[in-house]
Short mmCIF file of C-alpha atoms in Angstrom, two decimals:
data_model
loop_
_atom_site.label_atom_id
_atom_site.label_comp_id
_atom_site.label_asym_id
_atom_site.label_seq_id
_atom_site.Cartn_x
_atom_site.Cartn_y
_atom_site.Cartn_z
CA UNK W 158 0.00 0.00 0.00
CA UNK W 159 2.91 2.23 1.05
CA UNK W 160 4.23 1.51 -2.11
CA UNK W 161 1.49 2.50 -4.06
CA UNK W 162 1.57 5.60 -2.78
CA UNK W 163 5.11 5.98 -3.10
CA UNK W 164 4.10 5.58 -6.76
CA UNK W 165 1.29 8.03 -7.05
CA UNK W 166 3.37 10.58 -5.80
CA UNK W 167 6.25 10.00 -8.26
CA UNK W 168 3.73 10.27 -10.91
CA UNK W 169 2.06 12.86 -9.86
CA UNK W 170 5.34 14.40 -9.87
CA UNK W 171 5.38 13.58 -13.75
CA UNK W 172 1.50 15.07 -14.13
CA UNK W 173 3.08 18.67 -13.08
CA UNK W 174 5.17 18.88 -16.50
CA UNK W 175 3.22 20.89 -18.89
CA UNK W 176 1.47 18.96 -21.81
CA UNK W 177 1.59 15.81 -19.71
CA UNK W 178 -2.20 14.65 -19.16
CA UNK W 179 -1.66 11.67 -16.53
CA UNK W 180 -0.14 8.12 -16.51
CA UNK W 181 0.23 4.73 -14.89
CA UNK W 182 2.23 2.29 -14.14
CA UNK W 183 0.84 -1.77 -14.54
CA UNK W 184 2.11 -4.81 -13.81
CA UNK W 185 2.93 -8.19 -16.12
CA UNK W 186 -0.94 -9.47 -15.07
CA UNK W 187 -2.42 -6.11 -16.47
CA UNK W 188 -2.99 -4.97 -13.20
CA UNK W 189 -2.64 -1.06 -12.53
CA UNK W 190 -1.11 -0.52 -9.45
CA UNK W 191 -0.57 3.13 -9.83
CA UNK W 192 -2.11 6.05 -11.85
CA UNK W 193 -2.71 9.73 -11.50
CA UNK W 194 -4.95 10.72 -14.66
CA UNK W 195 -7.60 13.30 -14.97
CA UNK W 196 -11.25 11.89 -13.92
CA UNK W 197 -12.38 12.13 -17.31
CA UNK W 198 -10.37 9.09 -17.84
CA UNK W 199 -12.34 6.03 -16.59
CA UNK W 200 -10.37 3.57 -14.57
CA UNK W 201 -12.10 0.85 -16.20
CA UNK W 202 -10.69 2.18 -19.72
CA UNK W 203 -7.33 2.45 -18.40
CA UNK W 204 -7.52 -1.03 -16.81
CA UNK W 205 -8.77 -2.28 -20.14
CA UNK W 206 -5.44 -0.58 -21.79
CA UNK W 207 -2.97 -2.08 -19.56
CA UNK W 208 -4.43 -5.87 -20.03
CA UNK W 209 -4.39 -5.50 -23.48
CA UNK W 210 -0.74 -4.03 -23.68
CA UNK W 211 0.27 -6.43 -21.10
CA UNK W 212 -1.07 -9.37 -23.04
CA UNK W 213 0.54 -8.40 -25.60
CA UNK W 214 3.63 -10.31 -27.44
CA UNK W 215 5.34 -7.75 -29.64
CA UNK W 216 4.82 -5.22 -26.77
CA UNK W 217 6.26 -7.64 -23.97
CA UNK W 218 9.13 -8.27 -26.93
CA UNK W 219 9.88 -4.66 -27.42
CA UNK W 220 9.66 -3.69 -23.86
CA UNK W 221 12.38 -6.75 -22.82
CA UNK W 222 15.67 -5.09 -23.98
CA UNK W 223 18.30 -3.26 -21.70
CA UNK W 224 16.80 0.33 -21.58
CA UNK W 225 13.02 -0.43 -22.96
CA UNK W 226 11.38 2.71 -24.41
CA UNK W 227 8.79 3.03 -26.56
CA UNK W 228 7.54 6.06 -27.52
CA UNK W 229 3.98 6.53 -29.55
CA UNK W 230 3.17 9.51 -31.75
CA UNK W 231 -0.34 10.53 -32.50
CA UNK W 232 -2.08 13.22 -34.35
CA UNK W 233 -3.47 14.65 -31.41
CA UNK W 234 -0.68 13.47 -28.55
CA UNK W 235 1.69 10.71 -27.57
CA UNK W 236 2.43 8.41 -25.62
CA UNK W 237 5.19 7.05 -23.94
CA UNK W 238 6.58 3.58 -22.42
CA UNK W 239 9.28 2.80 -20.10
CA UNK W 240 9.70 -0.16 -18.19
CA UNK W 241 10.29 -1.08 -14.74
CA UNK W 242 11.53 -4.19 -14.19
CA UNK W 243 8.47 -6.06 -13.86
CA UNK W 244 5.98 -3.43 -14.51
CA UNK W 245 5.54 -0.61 -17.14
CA UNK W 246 4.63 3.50 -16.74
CA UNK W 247 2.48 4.86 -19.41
CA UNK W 248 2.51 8.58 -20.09
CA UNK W 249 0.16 10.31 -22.28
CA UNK W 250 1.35 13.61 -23.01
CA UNK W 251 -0.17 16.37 -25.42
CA UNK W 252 1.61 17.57 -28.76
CA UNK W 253 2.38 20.85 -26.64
CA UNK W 254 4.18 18.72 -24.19
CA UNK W 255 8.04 19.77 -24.67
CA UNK W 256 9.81 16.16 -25.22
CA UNK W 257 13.12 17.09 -23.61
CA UNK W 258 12.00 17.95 -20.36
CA UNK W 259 8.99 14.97 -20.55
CA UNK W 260 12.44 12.58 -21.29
CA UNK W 261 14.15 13.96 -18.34
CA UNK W 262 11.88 13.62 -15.53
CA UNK W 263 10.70 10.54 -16.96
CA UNK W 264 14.30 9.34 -16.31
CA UNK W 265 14.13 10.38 -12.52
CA UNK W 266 10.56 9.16 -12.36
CA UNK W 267 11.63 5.60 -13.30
CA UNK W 268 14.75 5.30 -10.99
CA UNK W 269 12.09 6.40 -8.19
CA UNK W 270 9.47 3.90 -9.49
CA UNK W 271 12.05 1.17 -10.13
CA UNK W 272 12.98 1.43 -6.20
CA UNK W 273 9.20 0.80 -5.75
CA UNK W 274 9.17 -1.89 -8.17
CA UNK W 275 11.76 -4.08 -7.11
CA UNK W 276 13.08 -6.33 -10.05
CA UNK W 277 12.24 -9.79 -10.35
CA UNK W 278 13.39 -12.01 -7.73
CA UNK W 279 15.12 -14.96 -9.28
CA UNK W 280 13.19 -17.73 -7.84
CA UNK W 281 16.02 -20.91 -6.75
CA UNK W 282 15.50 -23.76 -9.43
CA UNK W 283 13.91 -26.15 -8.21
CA UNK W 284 15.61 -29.40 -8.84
CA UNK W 285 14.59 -31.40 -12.40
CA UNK W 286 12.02 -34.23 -11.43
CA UNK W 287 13.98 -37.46 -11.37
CA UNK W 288 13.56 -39.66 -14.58
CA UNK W 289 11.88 -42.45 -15.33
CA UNK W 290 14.74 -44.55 -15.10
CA UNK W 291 15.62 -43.08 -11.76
CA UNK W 292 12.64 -43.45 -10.52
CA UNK W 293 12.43 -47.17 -11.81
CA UNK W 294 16.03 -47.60 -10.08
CA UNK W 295 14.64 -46.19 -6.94
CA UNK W 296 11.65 -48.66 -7.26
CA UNK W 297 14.07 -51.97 -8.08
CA UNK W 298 16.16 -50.65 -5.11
CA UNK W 299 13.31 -50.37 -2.44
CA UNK W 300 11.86 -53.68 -3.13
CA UNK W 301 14.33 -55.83 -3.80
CA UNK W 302 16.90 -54.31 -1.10
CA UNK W 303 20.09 -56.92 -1.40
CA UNK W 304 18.65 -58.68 -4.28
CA UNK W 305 18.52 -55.70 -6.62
CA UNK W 306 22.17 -55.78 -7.83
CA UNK W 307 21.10 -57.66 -11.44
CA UNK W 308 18.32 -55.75 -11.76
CA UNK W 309 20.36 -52.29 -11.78
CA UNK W 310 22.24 -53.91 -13.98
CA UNK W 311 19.63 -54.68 -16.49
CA UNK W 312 18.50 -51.17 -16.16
CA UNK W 313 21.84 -49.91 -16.18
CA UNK W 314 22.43 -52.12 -19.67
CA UNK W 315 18.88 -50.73 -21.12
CA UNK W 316 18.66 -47.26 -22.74
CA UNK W 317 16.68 -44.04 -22.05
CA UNK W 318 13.88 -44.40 -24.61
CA UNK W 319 10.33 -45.63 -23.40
CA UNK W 320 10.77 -48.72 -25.27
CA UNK W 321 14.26 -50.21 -24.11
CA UNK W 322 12.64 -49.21 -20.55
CA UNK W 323 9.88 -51.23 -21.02
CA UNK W 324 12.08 -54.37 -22.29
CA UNK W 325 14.32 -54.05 -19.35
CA UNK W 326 11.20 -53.50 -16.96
CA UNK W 327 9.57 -56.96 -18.57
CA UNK W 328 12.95 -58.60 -18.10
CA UNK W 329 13.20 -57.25 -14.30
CA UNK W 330 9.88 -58.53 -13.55
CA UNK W 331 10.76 -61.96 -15.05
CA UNK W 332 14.12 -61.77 -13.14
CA UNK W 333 12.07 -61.58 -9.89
CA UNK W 334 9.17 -64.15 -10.74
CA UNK W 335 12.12 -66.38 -11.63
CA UNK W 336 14.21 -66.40 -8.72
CA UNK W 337 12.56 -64.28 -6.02
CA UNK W 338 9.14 -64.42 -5.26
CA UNK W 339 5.83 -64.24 -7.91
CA UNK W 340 3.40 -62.14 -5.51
CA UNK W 341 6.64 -59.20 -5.41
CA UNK W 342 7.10 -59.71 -9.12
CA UNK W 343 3.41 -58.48 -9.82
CA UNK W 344 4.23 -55.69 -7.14
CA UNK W 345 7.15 -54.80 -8.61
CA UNK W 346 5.79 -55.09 -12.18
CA UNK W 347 3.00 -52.82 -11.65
CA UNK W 348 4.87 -50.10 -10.35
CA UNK W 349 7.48 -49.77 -13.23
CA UNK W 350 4.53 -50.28 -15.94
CA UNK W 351 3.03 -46.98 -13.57
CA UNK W 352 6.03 -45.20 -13.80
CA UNK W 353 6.26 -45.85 -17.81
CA UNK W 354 3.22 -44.94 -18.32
CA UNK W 355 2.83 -41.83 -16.62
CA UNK D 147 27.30 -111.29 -7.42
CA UNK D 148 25.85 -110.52 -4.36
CA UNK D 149 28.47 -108.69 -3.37
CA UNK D 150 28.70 -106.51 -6.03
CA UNK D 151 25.60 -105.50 -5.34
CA UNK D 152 26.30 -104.14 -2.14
CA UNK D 153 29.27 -102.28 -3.62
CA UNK D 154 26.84 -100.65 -5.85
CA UNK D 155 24.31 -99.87 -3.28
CA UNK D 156 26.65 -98.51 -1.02
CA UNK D 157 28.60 -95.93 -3.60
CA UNK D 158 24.77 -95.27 -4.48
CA UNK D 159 24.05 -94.09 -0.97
CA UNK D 160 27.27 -92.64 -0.61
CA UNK D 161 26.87 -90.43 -3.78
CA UNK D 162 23.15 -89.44 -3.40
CA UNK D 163 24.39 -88.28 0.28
CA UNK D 164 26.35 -85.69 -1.10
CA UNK D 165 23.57 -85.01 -3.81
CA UNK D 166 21.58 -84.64 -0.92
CA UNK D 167 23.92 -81.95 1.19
CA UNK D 168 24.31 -80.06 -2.31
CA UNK D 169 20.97 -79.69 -2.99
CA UNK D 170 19.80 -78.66 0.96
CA UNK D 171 22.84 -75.98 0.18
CA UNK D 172 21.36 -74.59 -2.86
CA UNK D 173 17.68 -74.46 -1.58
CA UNK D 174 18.56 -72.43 1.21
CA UNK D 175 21.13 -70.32 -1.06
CA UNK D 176 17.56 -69.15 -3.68
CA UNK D 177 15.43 -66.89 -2.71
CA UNK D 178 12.43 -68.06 -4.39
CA UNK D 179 10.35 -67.43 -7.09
CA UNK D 180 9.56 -70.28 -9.74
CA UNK D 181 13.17 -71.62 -9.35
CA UNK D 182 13.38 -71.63 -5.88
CA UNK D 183 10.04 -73.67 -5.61
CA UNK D 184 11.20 -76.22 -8.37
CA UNK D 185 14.55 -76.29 -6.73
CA UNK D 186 12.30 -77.56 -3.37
CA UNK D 187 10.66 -80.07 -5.71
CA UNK D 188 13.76 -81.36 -6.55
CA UNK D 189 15.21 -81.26 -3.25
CA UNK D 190 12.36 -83.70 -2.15
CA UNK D 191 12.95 -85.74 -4.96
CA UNK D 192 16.50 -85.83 -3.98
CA UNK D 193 15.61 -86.71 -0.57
CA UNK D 194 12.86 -89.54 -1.87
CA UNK D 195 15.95 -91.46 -3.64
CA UNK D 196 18.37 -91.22 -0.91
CA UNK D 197 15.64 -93.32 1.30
CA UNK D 198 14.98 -95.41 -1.55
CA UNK D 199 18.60 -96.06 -1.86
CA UNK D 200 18.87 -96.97 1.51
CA UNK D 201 16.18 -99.42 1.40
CA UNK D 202 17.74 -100.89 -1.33
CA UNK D 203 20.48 -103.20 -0.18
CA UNK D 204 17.79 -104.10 2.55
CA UNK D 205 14.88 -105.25 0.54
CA UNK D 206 18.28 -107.32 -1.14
CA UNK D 207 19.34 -108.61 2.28
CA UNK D 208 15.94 -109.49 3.71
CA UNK D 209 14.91 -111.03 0.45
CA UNK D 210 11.90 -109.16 -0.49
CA UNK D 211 9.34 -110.84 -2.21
CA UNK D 212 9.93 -109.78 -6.39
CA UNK D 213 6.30 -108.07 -6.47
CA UNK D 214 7.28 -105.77 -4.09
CA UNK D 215 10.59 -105.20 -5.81
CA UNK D 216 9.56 -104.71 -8.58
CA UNK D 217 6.74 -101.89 -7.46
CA UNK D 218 10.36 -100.34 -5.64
CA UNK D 219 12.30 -100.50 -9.00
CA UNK D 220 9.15 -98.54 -11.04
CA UNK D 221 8.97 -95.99 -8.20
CA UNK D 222 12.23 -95.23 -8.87
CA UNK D 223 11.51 -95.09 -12.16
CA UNK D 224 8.45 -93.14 -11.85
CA UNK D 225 9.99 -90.34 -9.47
CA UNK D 226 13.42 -90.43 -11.76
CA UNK D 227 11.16 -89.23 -14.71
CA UNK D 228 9.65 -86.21 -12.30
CA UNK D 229 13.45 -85.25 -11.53
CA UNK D 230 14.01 -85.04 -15.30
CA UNK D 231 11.19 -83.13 -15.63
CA UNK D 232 11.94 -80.62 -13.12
CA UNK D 233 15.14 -80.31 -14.10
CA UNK D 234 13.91 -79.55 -17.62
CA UNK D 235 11.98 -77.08 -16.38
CA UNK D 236 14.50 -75.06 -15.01
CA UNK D 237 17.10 -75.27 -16.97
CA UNK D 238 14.51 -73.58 -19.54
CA UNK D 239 13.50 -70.86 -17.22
CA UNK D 240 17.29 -69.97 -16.55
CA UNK D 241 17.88 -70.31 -20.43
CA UNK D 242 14.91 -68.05 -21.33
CA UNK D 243 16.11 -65.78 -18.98
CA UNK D 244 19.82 -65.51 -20.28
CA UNK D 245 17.96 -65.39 -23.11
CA UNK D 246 20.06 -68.44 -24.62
CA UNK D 247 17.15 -70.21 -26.07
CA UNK D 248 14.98 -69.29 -29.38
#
């Protein structure tokens, strides 16, 4: 909440420039967590504005580089884009607005917005689910216990696609009917056909 | 001739003892599975002979009457051609598994 204030004021700082008629800053979701525009400008239009640009590819592509500007000229105004980490400010200006001093606050607006913004926090990778043929050594190991040495092997021997799995799962579970114990083969059988064909 | 069947009888006995030791040894050495309970099969059958072969030299010495000899001899017989067929059997399951057999 603090923060959105924080915000309001920065761009309220921004509305004071002459020519410039409000803006906002939204999020990646299209939310709009800030904006300071004149009430004739419904919130539900501007809301409607920052989905749409949010949602959009070839804005989200533009808007990715190292210093993402984009600036918008119209007959009757312009607007302009900066990002901020992982939001954007919009700024609608007027044709009377003068463009050099609209660029330079808009450069100390967005340091003070990007300390409100903080960037993206890279999230810790979470570790790559285990493979089928780790999980099928995991299986082999926790039901066969001592016994499970030649049936590594056999997986160990096998190869990575779904087929030479299945081969070496069959030949497993024939290992273990063989010389171990039928009820534990089925066990055991079921479990690695689960695993394959999840 | 008597004699020599004695002799016979008693390296019989002597050799299906050891049979007998070996085979104990291996039952307890598998696990289980299809193997293991053909193994036990064959263990009994094992077992079966070695009394058989004891009884042997004694139906020989106490002269027992040919009828009953003769049912002794086919029972040996009889339970010889199980053993084979056990033995069959799992030779082919280790050979399927080893994959040595088409």
């Amino acid at each position: 909440m603090e923060g959105n204030v924080a915000k309001e004021a920065a761009l309220r700082q921004l509305a004071e420039i002459p020519g410039v008629v409000g803006s906002m800053v939204f999020d990646r979701s299209g939310a709009v967590t800030a904006s300071v525009f004149p009430p004739v400008f419904e919130l539900a239009g501007l809301r409607r504005l920052a989905t749409k640009l949010a949602g959009d590819g070839y804005f989200q592509e533009w808007m990715a580089g190292e210093q993402p500007a984009l600036e918008l000229r119209y007959a009757d105004g312009h607007v302009v884009l900066r990002a901020l980490g992982e939001a954007w400010l919009l700024v609608l200006c007027t044709l009377q607005s003068n463009a050099q001093l609209v660029a330079m606050s808009l450069t100390q607006v967005v340091r003070r917005l990007r300390i409100e913004t903080p960037p993206p926090v890279a999230r810790p990778s979470a570790p790559p689910p285990p493979s089928a043929v780790d999980r099928l050594r995991s299986v082999v190991t926790a039901e066969l216990g001592e016994h499970a040495a030649q049936a590594l092997e056999i997986l160990a021997a096998a190869g990575t696609r779904p087929k030479e799995l299945q081969r070496a799962a069959a030949e497993i579970e024939k290992l273990v009917r063989l010389f171990i114990s039928k009820k534990k083969a089925e066990e055991i059988g079921a479990r690695m056909r689960e695993i394959l064909e999840a | 001739m008597q004699y020599g069947a004695y002799v016979l009888a008693g390296v019989a006995i002597a050799v299906m003892a050891v049979d007998v030791v070996l085979a104990i040894r291996l039952r307890r050495a598998i696990v289980g599975g299809e193997v293991g309970q053909k193994w036990g099969v064959l263990t009994g059958l094992v077992a079966l002979f070695f009394v058989g072969y004891l009884i042997s030299p004694l139906a020989l010495y106490y002269r027992l009457p040919p009828e009953y000899l003769n049912v002794l001899v086919f029972a040996v017989f009889l339970f010889g051609a199980i053993f084979v067929w056990v033995v069959i059997g799992i030779i082919r399951d280790t050979l399927t598994f080893l994959k040595l057999v088409k």
